[in-house]
Coordinates of C-alpha atoms in Angstrom, one line a residue:
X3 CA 0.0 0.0 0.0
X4 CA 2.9 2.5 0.8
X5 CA 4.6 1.8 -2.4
X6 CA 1.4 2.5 -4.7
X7 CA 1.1 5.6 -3.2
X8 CA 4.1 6.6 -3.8
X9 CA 3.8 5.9 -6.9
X10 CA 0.5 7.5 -7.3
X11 CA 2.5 10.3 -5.6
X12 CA 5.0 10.4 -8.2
X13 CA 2.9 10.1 -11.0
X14 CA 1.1 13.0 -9.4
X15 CA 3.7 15.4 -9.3
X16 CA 5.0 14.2 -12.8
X17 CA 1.6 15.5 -14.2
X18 CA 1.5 18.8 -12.2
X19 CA 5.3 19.5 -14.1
X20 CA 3.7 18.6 -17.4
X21 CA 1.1 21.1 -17.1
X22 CA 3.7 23.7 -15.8
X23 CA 1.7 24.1 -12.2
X24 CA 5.1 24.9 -9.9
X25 CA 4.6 23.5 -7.0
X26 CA 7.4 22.5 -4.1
X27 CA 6.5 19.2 -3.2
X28 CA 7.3 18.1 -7.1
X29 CA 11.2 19.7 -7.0
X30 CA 12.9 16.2 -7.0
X31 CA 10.8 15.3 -10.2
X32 CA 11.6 19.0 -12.0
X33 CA 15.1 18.0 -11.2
X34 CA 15.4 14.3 -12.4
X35 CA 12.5 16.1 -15.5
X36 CA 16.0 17.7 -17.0
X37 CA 17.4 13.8 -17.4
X38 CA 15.4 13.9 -20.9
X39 CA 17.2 13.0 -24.0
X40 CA 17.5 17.0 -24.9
X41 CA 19.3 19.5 -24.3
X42 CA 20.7 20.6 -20.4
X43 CA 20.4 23.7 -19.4
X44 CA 23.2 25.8 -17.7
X45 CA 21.9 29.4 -16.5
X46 CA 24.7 31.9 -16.3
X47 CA 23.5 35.8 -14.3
X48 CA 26.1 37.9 -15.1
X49 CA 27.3 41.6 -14.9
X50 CA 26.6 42.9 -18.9
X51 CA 25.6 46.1 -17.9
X52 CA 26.2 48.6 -14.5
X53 CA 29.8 49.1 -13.0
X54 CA 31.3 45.6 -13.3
X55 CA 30.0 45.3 -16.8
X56 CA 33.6 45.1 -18.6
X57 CA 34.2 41.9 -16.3
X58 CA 31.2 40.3 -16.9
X59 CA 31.0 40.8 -20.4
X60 CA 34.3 38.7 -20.7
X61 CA 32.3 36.1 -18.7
X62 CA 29.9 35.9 -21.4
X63 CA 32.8 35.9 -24.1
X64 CA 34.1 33.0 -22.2
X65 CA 31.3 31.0 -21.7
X66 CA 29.9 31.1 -25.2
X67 CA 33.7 30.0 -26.3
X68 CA 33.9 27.1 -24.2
X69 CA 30.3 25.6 -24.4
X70 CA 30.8 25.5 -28.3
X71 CA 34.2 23.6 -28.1
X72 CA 32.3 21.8 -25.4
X73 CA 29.4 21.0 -27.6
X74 CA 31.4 20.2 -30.4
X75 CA 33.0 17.0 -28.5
X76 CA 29.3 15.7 -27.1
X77 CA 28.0 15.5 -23.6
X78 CA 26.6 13.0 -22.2
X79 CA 26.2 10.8 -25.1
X80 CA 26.1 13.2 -27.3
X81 CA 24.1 15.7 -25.8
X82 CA 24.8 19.6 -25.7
X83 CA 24.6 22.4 -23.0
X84 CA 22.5 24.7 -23.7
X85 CA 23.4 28.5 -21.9
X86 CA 20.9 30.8 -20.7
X87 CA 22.5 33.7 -20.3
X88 CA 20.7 36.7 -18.5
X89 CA 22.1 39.9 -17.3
X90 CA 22.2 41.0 -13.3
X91 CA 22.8 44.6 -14.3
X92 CA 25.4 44.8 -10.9
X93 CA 22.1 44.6 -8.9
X94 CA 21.2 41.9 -6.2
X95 CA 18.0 42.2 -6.9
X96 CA 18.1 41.8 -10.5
X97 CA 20.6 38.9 -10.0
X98 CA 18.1 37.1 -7.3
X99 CA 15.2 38.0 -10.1
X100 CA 17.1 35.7 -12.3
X101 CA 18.4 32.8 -10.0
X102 CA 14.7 32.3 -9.3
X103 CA 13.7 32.4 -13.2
X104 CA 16.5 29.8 -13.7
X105 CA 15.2 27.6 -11.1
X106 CA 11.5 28.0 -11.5
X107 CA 11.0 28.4 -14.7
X108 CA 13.6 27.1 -17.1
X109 CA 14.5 23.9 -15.1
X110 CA 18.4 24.5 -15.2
X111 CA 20.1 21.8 -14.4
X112 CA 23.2 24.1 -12.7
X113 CA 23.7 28.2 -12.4
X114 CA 26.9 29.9 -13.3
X115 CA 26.7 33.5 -11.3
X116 CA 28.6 36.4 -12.3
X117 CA 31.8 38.4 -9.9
X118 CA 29.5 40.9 -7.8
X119 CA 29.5 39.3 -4.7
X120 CA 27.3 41.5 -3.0
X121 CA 25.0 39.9 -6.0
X122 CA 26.0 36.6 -5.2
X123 CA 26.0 36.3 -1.5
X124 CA 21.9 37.0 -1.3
X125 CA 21.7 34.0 -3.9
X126 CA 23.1 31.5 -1.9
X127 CA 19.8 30.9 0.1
X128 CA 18.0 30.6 -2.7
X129 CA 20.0 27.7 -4.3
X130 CA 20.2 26.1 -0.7
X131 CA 16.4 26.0 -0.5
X132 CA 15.9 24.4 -4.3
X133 CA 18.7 22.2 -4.4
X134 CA 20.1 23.5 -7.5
X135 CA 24.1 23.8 -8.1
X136 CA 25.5 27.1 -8.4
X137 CA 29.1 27.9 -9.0
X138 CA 30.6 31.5 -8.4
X139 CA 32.7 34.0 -10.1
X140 CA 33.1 36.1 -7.5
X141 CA 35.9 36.8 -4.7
X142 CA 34.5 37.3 -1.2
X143 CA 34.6 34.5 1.2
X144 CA 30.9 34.3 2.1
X145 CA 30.2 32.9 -1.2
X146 CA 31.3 30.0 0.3
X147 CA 31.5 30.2 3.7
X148 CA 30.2 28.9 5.9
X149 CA 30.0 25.5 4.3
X150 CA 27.2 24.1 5.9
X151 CA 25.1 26.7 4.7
X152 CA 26.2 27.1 1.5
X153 CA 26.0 23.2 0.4
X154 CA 25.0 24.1 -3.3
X155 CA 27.2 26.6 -3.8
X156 CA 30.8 26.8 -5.0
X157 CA 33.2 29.1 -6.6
X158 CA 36.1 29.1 -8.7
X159 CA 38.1 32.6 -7.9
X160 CA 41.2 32.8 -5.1
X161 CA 39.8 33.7 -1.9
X162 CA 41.1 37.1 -0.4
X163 CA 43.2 35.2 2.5
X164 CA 44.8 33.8 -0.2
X165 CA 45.1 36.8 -2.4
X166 CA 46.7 38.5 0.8
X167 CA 48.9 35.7 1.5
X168 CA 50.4 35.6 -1.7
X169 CA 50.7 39.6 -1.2
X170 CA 52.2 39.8 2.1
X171 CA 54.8 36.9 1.5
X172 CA 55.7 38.7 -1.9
X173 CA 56.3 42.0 0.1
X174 CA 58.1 40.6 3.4
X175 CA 60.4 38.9 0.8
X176 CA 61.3 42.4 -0.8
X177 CA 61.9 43.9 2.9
X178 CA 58.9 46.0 2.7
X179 CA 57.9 46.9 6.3
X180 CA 54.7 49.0 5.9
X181 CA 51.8 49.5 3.5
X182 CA 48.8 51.9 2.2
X183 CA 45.5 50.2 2.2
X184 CA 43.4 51.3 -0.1
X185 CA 39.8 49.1 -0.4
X186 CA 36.6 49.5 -2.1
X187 CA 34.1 49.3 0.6
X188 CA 31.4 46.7 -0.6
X189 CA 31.5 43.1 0.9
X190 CA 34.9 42.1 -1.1
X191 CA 36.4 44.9 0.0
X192 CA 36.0 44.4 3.2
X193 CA 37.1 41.3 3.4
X194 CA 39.9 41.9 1.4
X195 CA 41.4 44.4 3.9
X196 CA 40.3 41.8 7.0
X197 CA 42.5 39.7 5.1
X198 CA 45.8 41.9 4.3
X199 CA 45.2 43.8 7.8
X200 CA 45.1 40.1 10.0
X201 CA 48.2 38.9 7.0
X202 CA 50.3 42.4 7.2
X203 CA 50.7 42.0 10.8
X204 CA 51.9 38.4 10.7
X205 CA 54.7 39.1 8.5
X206 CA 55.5 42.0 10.9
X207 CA 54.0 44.5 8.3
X208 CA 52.7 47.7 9.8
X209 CA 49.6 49.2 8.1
X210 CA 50.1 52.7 8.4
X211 CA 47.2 54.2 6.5
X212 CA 43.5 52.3 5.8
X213 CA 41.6 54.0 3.0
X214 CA 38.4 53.3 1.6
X215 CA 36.3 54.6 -1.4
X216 CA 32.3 53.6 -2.6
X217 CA 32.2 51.4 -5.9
X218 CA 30.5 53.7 -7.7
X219 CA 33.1 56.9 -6.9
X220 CA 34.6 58.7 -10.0
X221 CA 38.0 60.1 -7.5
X222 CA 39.8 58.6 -4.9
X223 CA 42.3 61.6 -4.8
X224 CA 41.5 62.7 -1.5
X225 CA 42.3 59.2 0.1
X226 CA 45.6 58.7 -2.7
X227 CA 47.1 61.9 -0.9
X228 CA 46.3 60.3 2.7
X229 CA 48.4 57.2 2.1
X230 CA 51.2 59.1 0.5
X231 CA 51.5 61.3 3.6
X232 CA 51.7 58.3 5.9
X233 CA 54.9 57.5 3.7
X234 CA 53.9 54.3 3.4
X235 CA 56.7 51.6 1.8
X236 CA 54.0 50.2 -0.6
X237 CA 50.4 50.4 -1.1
X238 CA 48.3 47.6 -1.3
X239 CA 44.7 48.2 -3.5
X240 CA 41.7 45.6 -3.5
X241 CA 39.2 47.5 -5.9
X242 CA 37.6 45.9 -9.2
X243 CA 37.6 47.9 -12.8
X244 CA 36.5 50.4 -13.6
X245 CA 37.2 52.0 -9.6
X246 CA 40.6 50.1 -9.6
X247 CA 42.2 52.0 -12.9
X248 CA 41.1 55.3 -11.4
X249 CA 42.3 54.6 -8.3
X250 CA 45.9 53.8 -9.6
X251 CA 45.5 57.2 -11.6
X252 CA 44.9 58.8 -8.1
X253 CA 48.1 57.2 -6.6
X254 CA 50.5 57.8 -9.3
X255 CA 49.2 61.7 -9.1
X256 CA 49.5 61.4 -5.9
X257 CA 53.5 60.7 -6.4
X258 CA 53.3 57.0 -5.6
X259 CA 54.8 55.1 -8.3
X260 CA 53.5 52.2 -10.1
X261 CA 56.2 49.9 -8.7
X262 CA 55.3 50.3 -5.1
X263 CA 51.3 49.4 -6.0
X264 CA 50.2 45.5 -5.7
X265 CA 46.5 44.2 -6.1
X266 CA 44.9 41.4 -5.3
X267 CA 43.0 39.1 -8.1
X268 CA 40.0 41.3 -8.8
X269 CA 42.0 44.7 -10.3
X270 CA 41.0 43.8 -13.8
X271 CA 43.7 41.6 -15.7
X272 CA 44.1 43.4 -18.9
X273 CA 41.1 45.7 -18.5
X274 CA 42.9 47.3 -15.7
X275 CA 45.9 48.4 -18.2
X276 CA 43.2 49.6 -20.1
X277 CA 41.9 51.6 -17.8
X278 CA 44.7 53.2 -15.5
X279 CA 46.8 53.6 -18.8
X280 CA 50.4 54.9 -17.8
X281 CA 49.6 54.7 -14.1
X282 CA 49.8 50.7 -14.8
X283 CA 53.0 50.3 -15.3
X284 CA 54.9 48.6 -12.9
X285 CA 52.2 47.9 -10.5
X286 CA 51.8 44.4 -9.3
X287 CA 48.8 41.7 -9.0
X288 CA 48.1 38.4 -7.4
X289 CA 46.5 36.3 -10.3
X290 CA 46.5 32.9 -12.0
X291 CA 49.7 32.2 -14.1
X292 CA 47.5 31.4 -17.2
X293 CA 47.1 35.6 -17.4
X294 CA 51.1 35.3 -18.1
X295 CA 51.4 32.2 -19.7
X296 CA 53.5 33.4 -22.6
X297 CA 56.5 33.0 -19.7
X298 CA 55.9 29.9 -18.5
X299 CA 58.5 27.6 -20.1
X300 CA 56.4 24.2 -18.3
X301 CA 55.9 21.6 -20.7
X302 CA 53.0 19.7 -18.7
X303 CA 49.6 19.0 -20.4
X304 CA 48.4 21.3 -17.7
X305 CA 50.2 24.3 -19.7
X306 CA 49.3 23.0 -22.9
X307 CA 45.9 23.3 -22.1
X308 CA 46.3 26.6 -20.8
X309 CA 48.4 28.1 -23.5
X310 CA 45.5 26.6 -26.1
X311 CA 42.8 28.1 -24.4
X312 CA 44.9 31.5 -24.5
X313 CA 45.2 31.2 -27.5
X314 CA 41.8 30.5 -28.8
X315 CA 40.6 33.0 -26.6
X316 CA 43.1 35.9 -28.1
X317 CA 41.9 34.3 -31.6
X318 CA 38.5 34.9 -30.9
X319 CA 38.2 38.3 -29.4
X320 CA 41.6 40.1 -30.0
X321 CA 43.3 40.1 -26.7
X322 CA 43.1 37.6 -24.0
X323 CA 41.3 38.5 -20.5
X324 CA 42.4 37.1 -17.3
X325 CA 38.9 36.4 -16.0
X326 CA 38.1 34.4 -18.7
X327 CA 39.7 31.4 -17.6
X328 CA 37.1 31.6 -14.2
X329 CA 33.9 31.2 -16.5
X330 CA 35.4 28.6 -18.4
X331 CA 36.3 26.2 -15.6
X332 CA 33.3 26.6 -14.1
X333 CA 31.5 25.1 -17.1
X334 CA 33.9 22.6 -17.6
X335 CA 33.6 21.5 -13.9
X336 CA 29.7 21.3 -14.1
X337 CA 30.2 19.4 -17.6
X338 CA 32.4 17.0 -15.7
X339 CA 29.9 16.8 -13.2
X340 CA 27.3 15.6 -15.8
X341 CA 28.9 12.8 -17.1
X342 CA 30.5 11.8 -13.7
X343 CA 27.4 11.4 -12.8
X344 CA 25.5 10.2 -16.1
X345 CA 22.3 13.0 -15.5
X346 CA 21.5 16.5 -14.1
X347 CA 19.9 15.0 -10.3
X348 CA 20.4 18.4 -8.5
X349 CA 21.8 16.2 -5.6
X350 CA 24.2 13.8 -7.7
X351 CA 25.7 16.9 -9.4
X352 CA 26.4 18.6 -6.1
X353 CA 27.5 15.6 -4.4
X354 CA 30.1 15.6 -7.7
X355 CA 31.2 18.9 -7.3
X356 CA 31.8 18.8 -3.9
X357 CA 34.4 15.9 -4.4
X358 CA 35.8 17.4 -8.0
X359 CA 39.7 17.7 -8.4
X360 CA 40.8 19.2 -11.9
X361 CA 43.7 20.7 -13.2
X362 CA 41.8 23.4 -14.6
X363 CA 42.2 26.5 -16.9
X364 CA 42.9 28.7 -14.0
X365 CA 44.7 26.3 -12.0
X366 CA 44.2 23.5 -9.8
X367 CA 41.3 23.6 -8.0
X368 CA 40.1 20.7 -5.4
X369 CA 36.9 21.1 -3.6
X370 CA 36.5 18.9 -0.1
X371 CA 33.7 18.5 1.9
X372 CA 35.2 21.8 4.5
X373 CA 36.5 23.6 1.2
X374 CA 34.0 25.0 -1.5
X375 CA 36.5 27.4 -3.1
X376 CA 38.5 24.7 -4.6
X377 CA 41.5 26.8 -6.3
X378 CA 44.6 26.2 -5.1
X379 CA 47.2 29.1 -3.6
X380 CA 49.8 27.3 -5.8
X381 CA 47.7 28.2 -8.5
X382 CA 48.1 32.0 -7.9
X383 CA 51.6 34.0 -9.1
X384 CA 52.8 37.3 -8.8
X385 CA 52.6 39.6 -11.7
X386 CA 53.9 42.6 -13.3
X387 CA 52.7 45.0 -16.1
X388 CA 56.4 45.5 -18.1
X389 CA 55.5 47.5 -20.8
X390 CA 52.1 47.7 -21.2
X391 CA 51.7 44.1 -20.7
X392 CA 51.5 41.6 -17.6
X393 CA 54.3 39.6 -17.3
X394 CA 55.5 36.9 -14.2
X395 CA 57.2 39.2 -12.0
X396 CA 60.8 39.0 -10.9

């Protein structure tokens, strides 16, 4: 008797999806209702308009690159992703708008979300509650963190401890003894200078100036002539494009050369040359090797991989982006996923990314059970823009 009515249960909530009637108690069926023969559904929210627009828009670049050399090799038996792509506008409520479209109304079977991670953060209850698999692009810890409430949720870009790590080991090794902090003061900033303020002192760095500036401000002049006064040995800048390029405009006006400026991960890649012009040259920025590739002289298939997808990236759209290789991996993990797993159950997906190890475009990245930011440190290299360009530093 208990099995029929499950059954009749089943059936039930089978015919409530066909007729398109959303109700909760039938989420396990909308789930396993993606395991048809078509195509699977990946919905990406990113940033194609508002102040991070430039970054997300090379999400979208990515993405659209990768599924189609994706597609072109079959998934699953010969099945294709197919990407949803919706724009977020920089607005957590726009970006929440479209988690819950993806969810409730196109059935995807995983959610790529763009690198605002005050857009991102709000999200992560939503995915919790419907079971869906969502991978980040953006920085802050709380993506991720805590674990245990942020089971469907995972993210592909260095975490700011280890950003700041990488920093403060870079600096103690060149004798510096005290730093500027200048921070954009959203949730990723602030955890960026938690970071470099907790890291700074435990390589006997003294932080003689703290500086912050709103997302959206057009001049950080005021602060760049703070920090200089402190006479600080270097500065050290956590912003995103287009605040960071102005910012590095403020501090070179400010008389603080481009030498003694280091960022972490989010500065912009390439579209921070773009945008602090002159004032780029020389600063420094903690960020996947792939951005430099060009100089590394490793022969591993890792590389290989890496230099290809540089390559067919520069091909594509006329200069390679350093955020590009974030995007990608993330669909190449949830691909992986897939086919580990031979469907799109919500729960079998997540369980696979949870365990995933792969020596990915940005990096290695190894998510654990206690660890749903899965890049490695060892992934992450110091760089320097020598001549326009970004180069492994010295």
């Amino acid at each position: 008797m208990f099995q029929l009515r499950r059954t009749a249960a089943a059936l039930s909530c089978a015919a409530l999806a066909a007729a398109a009637v959303g109700l909760s108690g039938c989420a396990a069926d909308e789930s396993s209702a993606s395991d048809s023969k078509g195509d699977i559904k990946i919905g990406a929210s990113l940033e194609l308009s508002g102040p991070t627009q430039s970054i997300g828009t090379v999400y979208k670049k990515a993405l659209q690159l990768e599924v189609a050399d994706l597609n072109k090799k079959g998934v699953l038996n010969g099945r294709k992703l197919k990407l949803i792509i919706k724009d977020n506008g920089t607005d957590p409520a726009k970006n929440t708008t479209n988690i819950n479209d993806f969810i409730k109304n196109e059935h995807v079977a995983a959610l790529i979300d763009g690198g605002c991670s005050a857009c991102t953060v709000p999200v992560t209850s939503v995915v919790e509650k419907a079971k869906v698999p969502m991978i980040a692009l953006s920085s802050a810890s709380a993506v991720t963190e805590p674990v245990a409430q942020r089971q469907y949720t995972f993210k592909i870009s260095p975490n700011p401890a280890q950003d700041a790590d990488v920093l403060m080991t870079s600096l103690k090794q060149k004798h510096i003894t005290s730093i500027g902090l200048l921070n954009v003061s959203n949730t990723y900033g602030q955890d960026g200078r938690k970071s470099v303020t907790a890291l700074a002192k435990k390589n006997g760095i003294k932080v003689v100036s703290t500086q912050s500036f709103g997302q959206d401000d057009k001049d950080m002049s005021a602060q760049a002539t703070k920090i200089k006064n402190a006479h600080p040995d270097a500065v050290v800048m956590w912003a995103v494009m287009p605040a960071a390029g102005i910012a590095a405009k403020n501090l070179e006006d400010a008389g603080i050369k481009g030498n003694e400026v280091y960022m972490d991960a989010g500065a912009g890649a390439e579209l921070f040359v773009k945008g602090a012009q002159s004032a780029a040259e020389g600063t420094h920025m903690v960020f996947p090797q792939t951005l430099a590739i060009n100089d590394v002289t490793s022969t591993t298939p890792q590389v290989a991989d890496q230099k290809q997808w540089f390559k067919e990236y520069s091909s594509k759209y006329g200069n390679y982006s350093g955020f590009a290789s974030f995007a990608a991996d993330a669909l190449r993990m949830i691909k992986q996923a897939i086919e580990k797993t031979q469907g799109t159950d919500h729960t079998k997906l997540r369980d696979a990314l949870e365990t995933m190890g792969i020596d990915g475009l940005s990096g290695r990245i190894q998510n654990s059970a206690k660890q749903h930011s899965g890049l490695q440190e060892s992934a992450l290299a110091v760089l320097e823009v020598k001549n326009g360009e970004w180069h492994l530093s010295n």
